[in-house]
Amino acid sequence: MDQHLTPRTTPVTDGAAARRIVIVGGVAGGMSAAARARRNDERAEIIVLEKSEHVSFANCGLPYHLSGEIERRDDLLLHTPQSLARALDLDVRTRHEVVAVDPAAQAVTVRGPHGEHQIGYDALLLAPGGVAVRPPIDGLDHPAVHTLRTIPDVDALRAEVDRITSAQTPGAAPRAVVVGAGFIGLEAVEALTARGVRVDLVELADQVLPPLDAELAPLLADELADHGVGLHLGVSAQSVHPAADSHRVTVALSDGTRLAADLVVVNVGVRPAGDLAREAGLDTGPTGAITVDADQRTSDPHIWAVGDAVEVVHAVTGAVGPVPLAGPANRQGRRAADSMTGRRTTPQATVLGTAIVRVFGLTAAVTGASQATLRQAGIAHEVVHLHPAHHAGYYPGAETMHLTASFAPDGRLLGAQAVGRSGVDKRIDVLATALRAEMTADDLAELELAYAPPYGSAKDPVNMLGFVAQNVLSGAMPQWQAWDLDEALRTSLVLDVRSAAEFAAGHLDGALNIPHTELRARLDEVLEAADGRPVKVHCASGVRSYLATRILLAHGVDASNLSGGWLTLEAARRSAAPLPPRVPTTRVTNDPEEIPA
Amino acid sequence: MDQHLTPRTTPVTDGAAARRIVIVGGVAGGMSAAARARRNDERAEIIVLEKSEHVSFANCGLPYHLSGEIERRDDLLLHTPQSLARALDLDVRTRHEVVAVDPAAQAVTVRGPHGEHQIGYDALLLAPGGVAVRPPIDGLDHPAVHTLRTIPDVDALRAEVDRITSAQTPGAAPRAVVVGAGFIGLEAVEALTARGVRVDLVELADQVLPPLDAELAPLLADELADHGVGLHLGVSAQSVHPAADSHRVTVALSDGTRLAADLVVVNVGVRPAGDLAREAGLDTGPTGAITVDADQRTSDPHIWAVGDAVEVVHAVTGAVGPVPLAGPANRQGRRAADSMTGRRTTPQATVLGTAIVRVFGLTAAVTGASQATLRQAGIAHEVVHLHPAHHAGYYPGAETMHLTASFAPDGRLLGAQAVGRSGVDKRIDVLATALRAEMTADDLAELELAYAPPYGSAKDPVNMLGFVAQNVLSGAMPQWQAWDLDEALRTSLVLDVRSAAEFAAGHLDGALNIPHTELRARLDEVLEAADGRPVKVHCASGVRSYLATRILLAHGVDASNLSGGWLTLEAARRSAAPLPPRVPTTRVTNDPEEIPA
């Protein structure tokens, strides 16, 4: 029996301070809660139980320690039990795993270095995080197989990379296979490549970064290929076994490919660590995540839960399930602490799923619902595609961004995504804020963002998303989509309003080429070629073809504009191809609407 | 009589297309309106009358052409009358100045290269812009005196800079005086310095960039001084006259200083060019700006107006007056075009005054109301000061940002400002979006922004603004401000909870130093030193002192925390000094609340 098991004398009621707060899990949500609880209540006894040997470590920083960008391992360890005791009077116990919760007795069973004991609590917070999903791959226990979720993981991976890069024999460059092209998988690919390891990336989905819209993903695939990464999309890894050649193992894929590797990194996602809660009789949902109320309280009035293990509500779809993101976890921790200590809480926000990843020189970011998610949820939407410069095009260094945004028929923003070399994080953060405020296309059009040539445009890309969506939703600019191409070719005249030179460099079979500046004079040619069929217009990015579409509509032609133009078409057409050709990410055309000032 | 004066056959009514649209002014708002009007109405005759020889030029790009960053002058000229005729079928006439409007006759009088004539209109848009304010300086007509608002201005300045930098004699480096430290003035200073010209900057206000909060402005002053710029704040330029030495002129200041210069650049602001409208009998406001309704329509039903010459309503203060910004002008043009052509218009947004400027390595940006504006308007507010890293502190390259944000007592955001080396534009754009959505501190706390170590923090600086404001507004963290220092020293115990080393490097007279980690053990020392007086706590940035304040409050002490800590105090204390000492912009302390994940 532990000396800390004192009788509970003060039951937790609103407005009253908790006598002893026990927190299970000392990273992100758990540690945010501990710190906030102390600031709220100087007198509470606050015990943090962490099963690993590290608390409050920067787990989002692990890939950057693997790459060597974060040189010192200590930089990942922002706090120690000692520093937390000094600053916040916390009783932090590492290597202490909670193996059972007894809600009736208000006590947890802890397995520590000296055996099992019980600790009573007045308020309990569960922040157990997620459990790495183990894919069904034979040989996954081979010592060459790693994952990347903890400090020991990155220690082991760094040691292994050091070994294989120094032991390198001529003609046998060190090689790795990364299984899973999600956020952490992509960061691992980048880190290993930076260390001189030749990487093959294996992903079950037909694209890298499955949360990304299919017509954006090829941009990342290009960037990976440009950095020597071998892509294996739409296939699964089936087995890992000792290799016959100079490398350590062979990874066999479902398409018959056999990949030589010195190490394998598997990151195919996490599932909520809800077992402890479920075994304690707390409500959990169909995904196994812990059910909580708006104050993060579980079905037991003395137990709260936060982080990757709890259910959240998606802001756009209303779907309920876990979302493993650091930002929400931290805020949930703060909210739970406020609730546990009787403070006013901020009403629980839904989750947008805002996320971002760097892939070599590109940034990809998402917020709200992807198109696939909207389709699955049966939510009506119009998607618009833009390829604006990240700042004024006339100022040196303008980089093309690739944006998608989905809007409900009433104009409400539902989701947005972006890929590009600069300015992506800013636009996604603005759009995430707009989503949270339930803004519409009209609202985006009217946002007043900071403009000077090095930073943006008088009409910022976010304003442009609003303008284009207004035009689409009002009917002023009917649009067709890249995935309508086959039907368009079958039923319509395709009118390509790019320059003759652009047309000569590549175009759709059967397309009529009339540069947009000549359209007014050559309308008869269009009418003759269309012969009563609809006219599907396109240019490189959708801007010139918008002008052309308006001209045609004014003359009574059934015209529509290809959303995102040739750039989106090219990407969408090859979004399922394993090693797709290039989509240029440099500026292709000036925007006639861009009237800087 | 011009051949274009055709009878007006179609009066403008909602839903009906205008027969002839005449637009006065071919930059920003005017040209946005012209382009939009064409897209809305293929059949309208659209005439753009521009008094200068250039339309649709990038006037925000002028300083960057002066610096040489935008090398080619043609890059500033995005469109010509010819290109606009081809793409948009616009009739653009440069060197055509409208000298009178006759609303009754629905005609304008135009002075062109071939004399005066009249043009009738069905709908008229006035986009005359602003007029440079001429400060009361003797000798302002000296040929060495320039301004920077147009293409001819930048042509003349570039020629002059070429001359003085190539004609340079030993011991007499080329020198310039810039009068006015607003946005364009600062850009001119940067550009001239980049060209090798030694610049003196003269500003009537006590600080550079008067829209900036006083405690942020010294950061810019430091950056200017670091790049060799001479600062003359709180003084006026009184005369420009031929010089006795090798330089061309001498500028005499109100404090007796005489500055040698080869050229002088005066940019002290613009006033609305409302004369044409007023002479035509249209309503104008007390500032001389044109009064418009939510559709940009003036007091005459056939005349609209946009841009620097019109009145707008400030979103926070409700003040009515002109705001010379490119973004609003462009959106007003679009709205006016929709109204003129009978399209649904986006309801007029108020103006936030979002603006940004680069000053060498720093960026300064503002949105909403500054503290001075709030005080002038008598709007109750709490201001919070933060110095967060622009991305995760453990990831290399984290730069300190300096943020201020003001909140109404009910939590509503009223304004925000930032200065820093990275990430400033992103946070101001997020905060501008939050302002537009009338978000509160609670809302900022719950924003879900994109986090990966190279881009942000799990608790983004914008979330932190929300957290801190919640603590202040709820009473959990009473704060004191830098401008309360004299009173604090007189009435209270100042408790400095930084480390002994930081304390030794500089501290307030009479302050008691107890590092925050020792406070619990040394509470008695505080109580004894305070002797019943309030305790005013501070640290470097406000984070450690927040923890200390919470400890003291829990023990019944009347404690409060210095907003922004020593960093803000240092800046605020010397905000009126002409050549102030240094405020470090590197990270001073880790944030114990920063629990990355």
Short mmCIF file of C-alpha atoms in Angstrom, two decimals, chain B residues 57-355:
data_model
loop_
_atom_site.label_atom_id
_atom_site.label_comp_id
_atom_site.label_asym_id
_atom_site.label_seq_id
_atom_site.Cartn_x
_atom_site.Cartn_y
_atom_site.Cartn_z
CA PHE B 57 0.25 49.81 -61.97
CA ALA B 58 1.57 48.21 -58.83
CA ASN B 59 1.81 51.25 -56.61
CA CYS B 60 2.55 49.14 -53.52
CA GLY B 61 5.55 47.87 -55.48
CA LEU B 62 7.16 51.28 -56.04
CA PRO B 63 9.51 51.13 -53.02
CA TYR B 64 10.75 47.72 -54.17
CA HIS B 65 11.56 49.10 -57.61
CA LEU B 66 13.43 51.93 -55.94
CA SER B 67 15.44 49.38 -53.95
CA GLY B 68 16.15 47.36 -57.08
CA GLU B 69 14.42 44.22 -55.79
CA ILE B 70 11.88 44.58 -58.57
CA GLU B 71 14.44 45.14 -61.28
CA ARG B 72 12.31 45.74 -64.32
CA ARG B 73 10.06 48.78 -64.38
CA ASP B 74 7.74 46.85 -66.68
CA ASP B 75 7.01 44.42 -63.86
CA LEU B 76 5.10 47.23 -62.16
CA LEU B 77 2.93 47.77 -65.22
CA LEU B 78 0.69 44.74 -65.16
CA HIS B 79 -1.61 46.01 -67.85
CA THR B 80 -1.70 48.54 -70.63
CA PRO B 81 -4.75 50.05 -72.29
CA GLN B 82 -4.05 47.63 -75.13
CA SER B 83 -3.90 44.51 -72.98
CA LEU B 84 -7.08 45.59 -71.19
CA ALA B 85 -8.83 46.14 -74.50
CA ARG B 86 -7.84 42.67 -75.68
CA ALA B 87 -8.70 40.74 -72.54
CA LEU B 88 -11.65 42.73 -71.23
CA ASP B 89 -12.83 44.94 -74.10
CA LEU B 90 -12.23 48.04 -71.99
CA ASP B 91 -11.85 51.50 -73.48
CA VAL B 92 -8.99 52.80 -71.34
CA ARG B 93 -7.86 56.38 -71.91
CA THR B 94 -4.75 57.53 -70.10
CA ARG B 95 -3.83 61.23 -69.78
CA HIS B 96 -7.52 61.92 -69.51
CA GLU B 97 -8.41 63.90 -66.42
CA VAL B 98 -12.01 64.32 -65.38
CA VAL B 99 -12.36 67.94 -64.26
CA ALA B 100 -16.11 68.09 -63.66
CA VAL B 101 -19.13 65.89 -63.14
CA ASP B 102 -22.62 67.02 -64.10
CA PRO B 103 -24.99 64.63 -62.32
CA ALA B 104 -28.08 66.21 -63.84
CA ALA B 105 -26.78 65.74 -67.37
CA GLN B 106 -25.08 62.43 -66.44
CA ALA B 107 -21.90 63.57 -68.09
CA VAL B 108 -18.29 64.20 -67.11
CA THR B 109 -15.97 66.85 -68.50
CA VAL B 110 -12.63 65.39 -69.53
CA ARG B 111 -9.36 67.19 -70.18
CA GLY B 112 -7.29 65.08 -72.55
CA PRO B 113 -4.32 65.52 -74.86
CA HIS B 114 -6.58 67.20 -77.39
CA GLY B 115 -8.51 69.53 -75.10
CA GLU B 116 -11.72 69.26 -73.12
CA HIS B 117 -14.80 67.29 -74.05
CA GLN B 118 -17.79 65.68 -72.39
CA ILE B 119 -18.69 62.03 -71.98
CA GLY B 120 -22.14 60.89 -70.96
CA TYR B 121 -22.69 57.97 -68.66
CA ASP B 122 -25.38 55.69 -67.43
CA ALA B 123 -23.34 54.71 -64.40
CA LEU B 124 -20.33 56.61 -63.13
CA LEU B 125 -17.69 55.31 -60.76
CA LEU B 126 -15.36 57.73 -59.00
CA ALA B 127 -12.05 56.19 -57.99
CA PRO B 128 -9.87 59.28 -57.77
CA GLY B 129 -7.70 58.04 -54.90
CA GLY B 130 -5.87 60.31 -52.53
CA VAL B 131 -3.85 63.49 -52.76
CA ALA B 132 -0.44 63.63 -51.13
CA VAL B 133 -0.49 65.90 -48.10
CA ARG B 134 2.00 68.76 -48.43
CA PRO B 135 3.47 69.48 -45.03
CA PRO B 136 4.25 73.11 -44.15
CA ILE B 137 7.95 73.00 -45.02
CA ASP B 138 9.70 75.97 -46.62
CA GLY B 139 11.47 75.10 -49.84
CA LEU B 140 9.34 72.06 -50.63
CA ASP B 141 9.51 72.92 -54.33
CA HIS B 142 13.26 72.43 -54.46
CA PRO B 143 14.04 69.86 -57.18
CA ALA B 144 15.82 67.66 -54.61
CA VAL B 145 12.44 67.05 -52.93
CA HIS B 146 10.57 63.94 -54.05
CA THR B 147 7.63 61.81 -53.12
CA LEU B 148 6.84 58.17 -53.87
CA ARG B 149 3.35 57.55 -55.12
CA THR B 150 3.48 57.08 -58.88
CA ILE B 151 5.55 55.61 -61.67
CA PRO B 152 7.01 59.03 -62.61
CA ASP B 153 7.88 59.52 -58.92
CA VAL B 154 9.88 56.31 -58.80
CA ASP B 155 11.48 57.02 -62.17
CA ALA B 156 12.72 60.37 -60.89
CA LEU B 157 13.92 58.92 -57.58
CA ARG B 158 15.79 56.08 -59.26
CA ALA B 159 17.51 58.50 -61.61
CA GLU B 160 18.48 60.71 -58.71
CA VAL B 161 19.78 57.79 -56.63
CA ASP B 162 21.79 56.55 -59.62
CA ARG B 163 23.28 60.01 -59.96
CA ILE B 164 24.24 60.57 -56.34
CA THR B 165 25.59 57.08 -55.78
CA SER B 166 27.78 57.18 -58.90
CA ALA B 167 28.90 60.80 -58.40
CA GLN B 168 29.95 60.04 -54.86
CA THR B 169 33.07 61.89 -53.71
CA PRO B 170 35.31 60.54 -50.92
CA GLY B 171 34.13 61.53 -47.50
CA ALA B 172 30.71 62.56 -48.74
CA ALA B 173 28.53 59.45 -48.89
CA PRO B 174 25.19 60.12 -50.57
CA ARG B 175 22.57 61.18 -48.05
CA ALA B 176 18.82 61.40 -47.99
CA VAL B 177 16.26 62.78 -45.58
CA VAL B 178 12.94 60.95 -45.45
CA VAL B 179 10.12 62.96 -43.90
CA GLY B 180 7.33 60.80 -42.46
CA ALA B 181 7.84 57.41 -40.78
CA GLY B 182 4.59 55.82 -41.91
CA PHE B 183 4.32 52.71 -44.04
CA ILE B 184 5.61 54.17 -47.31
CA GLY B 185 8.19 56.30 -45.54
CA LEU B 186 9.68 53.23 -43.86
CA GLU B 187 9.71 51.36 -47.16
CA ALA B 188 11.49 54.32 -48.76
CA VAL B 189 14.08 54.34 -45.95
CA GLU B 190 14.76 50.65 -46.48
CA ALA B 191 15.02 51.07 -50.25
CA LEU B 192 17.39 54.03 -50.10
CA THR B 193 19.58 52.29 -47.53
CA ALA B 194 19.73 49.24 -49.77
CA ARG B 195 20.99 51.51 -52.54
CA GLY B 196 23.85 52.74 -50.38
CA VAL B 197 22.31 56.04 -49.34
CA ARG B 198 22.71 57.20 -45.73
CA VAL B 199 19.21 58.09 -44.52
CA ASP B 200 17.90 60.39 -41.81
CA LEU B 201 14.27 59.75 -40.93
CA VAL B 202 12.18 62.63 -39.57
CA GLU B 203 8.84 61.98 -37.87
CA LEU B 204 6.58 64.43 -36.09
CA ALA B 205 5.23 61.76 -33.74
CA ASP B 206 7.32 60.48 -30.86
CA GLN B 207 7.71 57.11 -32.53
CA VAL B 208 8.14 55.49 -35.90
CA LEU B 209 4.98 54.08 -37.53
CA PRO B 210 2.40 56.00 -35.48
CA PRO B 211 -0.36 53.37 -35.93
CA LEU B 212 1.84 50.98 -33.94
CA ASP B 213 1.45 50.66 -30.18
CA ALA B 214 4.08 52.74 -28.42
CA GLU B 215 5.71 49.75 -26.72
CA LEU B 216 6.27 48.00 -30.06
CA ALA B 217 7.66 50.94 -32.01
CA PRO B 218 11.11 50.93 -30.32
CA LEU B 219 11.75 47.52 -31.90
CA LEU B 220 11.53 49.14 -35.31
CA ALA B 221 13.64 52.07 -34.14
CA ASP B 222 16.37 49.63 -33.09
CA GLU B 223 16.25 47.89 -36.43
CA LEU B 224 16.52 51.19 -38.29
CA ALA B 225 19.44 52.32 -36.12
CA ASP B 226 21.15 48.97 -36.69
CA HIS B 227 21.05 49.67 -40.40
CA GLY B 228 22.57 53.10 -40.05
CA VAL B 229 19.39 55.16 -40.22
CA GLY B 230 19.43 58.41 -38.24
CA LEU B 231 16.18 58.83 -36.31
CA HIS B 232 14.63 62.22 -35.54
CA LEU B 233 11.39 61.58 -33.70
CA GLY B 234 9.06 64.14 -32.22
CA VAL B 235 10.41 66.87 -34.47
CA SER B 236 9.24 68.47 -37.69
CA ALA B 237 11.15 69.37 -40.82
CA GLN B 238 10.88 73.13 -41.19
CA SER B 239 12.79 74.06 -44.30
CA VAL B 240 14.77 72.73 -47.23
CA HIS B 241 17.37 75.06 -48.71
CA PRO B 242 20.50 74.85 -50.82
CA ALA B 243 23.41 73.50 -48.83
CA ALA B 244 26.72 75.13 -48.05
CA ASP B 245 28.64 71.86 -48.12
CA SER B 246 29.14 69.24 -50.82
CA HIS B 247 25.59 67.95 -50.46
CA ARG B 248 22.76 69.48 -52.33
CA VAL B 249 20.41 70.73 -49.65
CA THR B 250 20.13 71.21 -45.93
CA VAL B 251 16.98 70.22 -44.05
CA ALA B 252 16.36 72.20 -40.89
CA LEU B 253 14.43 70.48 -38.09
CA SER B 254 12.35 72.03 -35.32
CA ASP B 255 14.90 70.95 -32.71
CA GLY B 256 17.65 72.94 -34.43
CA THR B 257 19.25 69.96 -36.16
CA ARG B 258 20.41 70.62 -39.71
CA LEU B 259 20.65 67.58 -41.95
CA ALA B 260 22.72 67.47 -45.12
CA ALA B 261 21.02 65.66 -47.98
CA ASP B 262 21.32 64.96 -51.66
CA LEU B 263 17.64 64.20 -51.87
CA VAL B 264 14.56 64.50 -49.70
CA VAL B 265 11.57 62.15 -49.80
CA VAL B 266 8.34 63.44 -48.29
CA ASN B 267 5.53 60.99 -47.52
CA VAL B 268 3.36 62.29 -44.73
CA GLY B 269 0.10 60.75 -45.82
CA VAL B 270 -2.75 61.36 -48.20
CA ARG B 271 -6.07 63.10 -48.00
CA PRO B 272 -9.10 61.87 -49.95
CA ALA B 273 -9.44 63.35 -53.43
CA GLY B 274 -13.03 64.34 -52.81
CA ASP B 275 -13.03 67.71 -54.57
CA LEU B 276 -14.52 66.48 -57.83
CA ALA B 277 -17.37 64.82 -55.98
CA ARG B 278 -18.00 67.77 -53.70
CA GLU B 279 -18.02 70.23 -56.59
CA ALA B 280 -20.58 67.97 -58.28
CA GLY B 281 -22.82 68.33 -55.24
CA LEU B 282 -22.30 64.80 -53.92
CA ASP B 283 -22.35 64.30 -50.18
CA THR B 284 -18.95 64.27 -48.53
CA GLY B 285 -18.03 63.90 -44.89
CA PRO B 286 -16.06 66.11 -42.50
CA THR B 287 -12.78 64.64 -43.76
CA GLY B 288 -13.65 65.53 -47.33
CA ALA B 289 -14.17 61.88 -48.25
CA ILE B 290 -17.11 60.87 -50.40
CA THR B 291 -20.11 59.43 -48.56
CA VAL B 292 -21.29 56.07 -49.94
CA ASP B 293 -23.88 53.47 -49.00
CA ALA B 294 -23.37 49.74 -48.50
CA ASP B 295 -23.24 49.27 -52.29
CA GLN B 296 -20.63 52.06 -52.74
CA ARG B 297 -23.33 54.31 -54.18
CA THR B 298 -22.99 58.04 -53.52
CA SER B 299 -25.81 60.44 -52.79
CA ASP B 300 -26.51 60.44 -56.56
CA PRO B 301 -28.20 57.23 -57.71
CA HIS B 302 -26.11 57.03 -60.89
CA ILE B 303 -22.75 57.62 -59.24
CA TRP B 304 -20.66 55.18 -57.22
CA ALA B 305 -17.32 55.76 -55.52
CA VAL B 306 -14.51 53.57 -54.16
CA GLY B 307 -10.98 53.66 -52.81
CA ASP B 308 -8.94 56.18 -50.86
CA ALA B 309 -11.49 58.94 -51.57
CA VAL B 310 -14.50 57.37 -49.85
CA GLU B 311 -15.70 57.12 -46.30
CA VAL B 312 -15.59 53.76 -44.59
CA VAL B 313 -16.69 52.68 -41.12
CA HIS B 314 -14.05 51.31 -38.77
CA ALA B 315 -15.12 47.88 -37.57
CA VAL B 316 -14.07 48.45 -33.97
CA THR B 317 -14.53 52.12 -33.24
CA GLY B 318 -17.36 52.89 -35.66
CA ALA B 319 -15.37 55.95 -36.75
CA VAL B 320 -16.20 57.17 -40.25
CA GLY B 321 -13.46 58.39 -42.56
CA PRO B 322 -11.11 57.42 -45.37
CA VAL B 323 -8.70 54.47 -45.02
CA PRO B 324 -6.14 54.39 -47.82
CA LEU B 325 -5.56 50.65 -48.23
CA ALA B 326 -5.30 48.59 -51.40
CA GLY B 327 -7.27 45.58 -50.23
CA PRO B 328 -10.47 47.40 -49.29
CA ALA B 329 -10.20 49.52 -52.47
CA ASN B 330 -10.11 46.41 -54.65
CA ARG B 331 -13.07 44.83 -52.89
CA GLN B 332 -15.04 48.07 -53.05
CA GLY B 333 -14.43 48.13 -56.79
CA ARG B 334 -15.82 44.65 -57.14
CA ARG B 335 -18.86 45.56 -55.02
CA ALA B 336 -19.51 48.77 -56.95
CA ALA B 337 -19.34 46.88 -60.24
CA ASP B 338 -21.85 44.34 -58.97
CA SER B 339 -24.17 47.13 -57.90
CA MET B 340 -23.78 49.06 -61.17
CA THR B 341 -24.59 45.95 -63.19
CA GLY B 342 -27.49 44.79 -61.05
CA ARG B 343 -25.77 41.80 -59.49
CA ARG B 344 -26.26 40.69 -55.91
CA THR B 345 -23.69 42.60 -53.87
CA THR B 346 -21.73 41.43 -50.87
CA PRO B 347 -22.87 43.56 -47.94
CA GLN B 348 -20.37 46.29 -47.25
CA ALA B 349 -17.82 45.22 -44.71
CA THR B 350 -16.43 47.67 -42.25
CA VAL B 351 -12.70 48.27 -42.37
CA LEU B 352 -10.25 46.81 -39.87
CA GLY B 353 -7.22 48.79 -41.02
CA THR B 354 -5.08 45.68 -41.44
CA ALA B 355 -1.63 46.74 -42.62
#
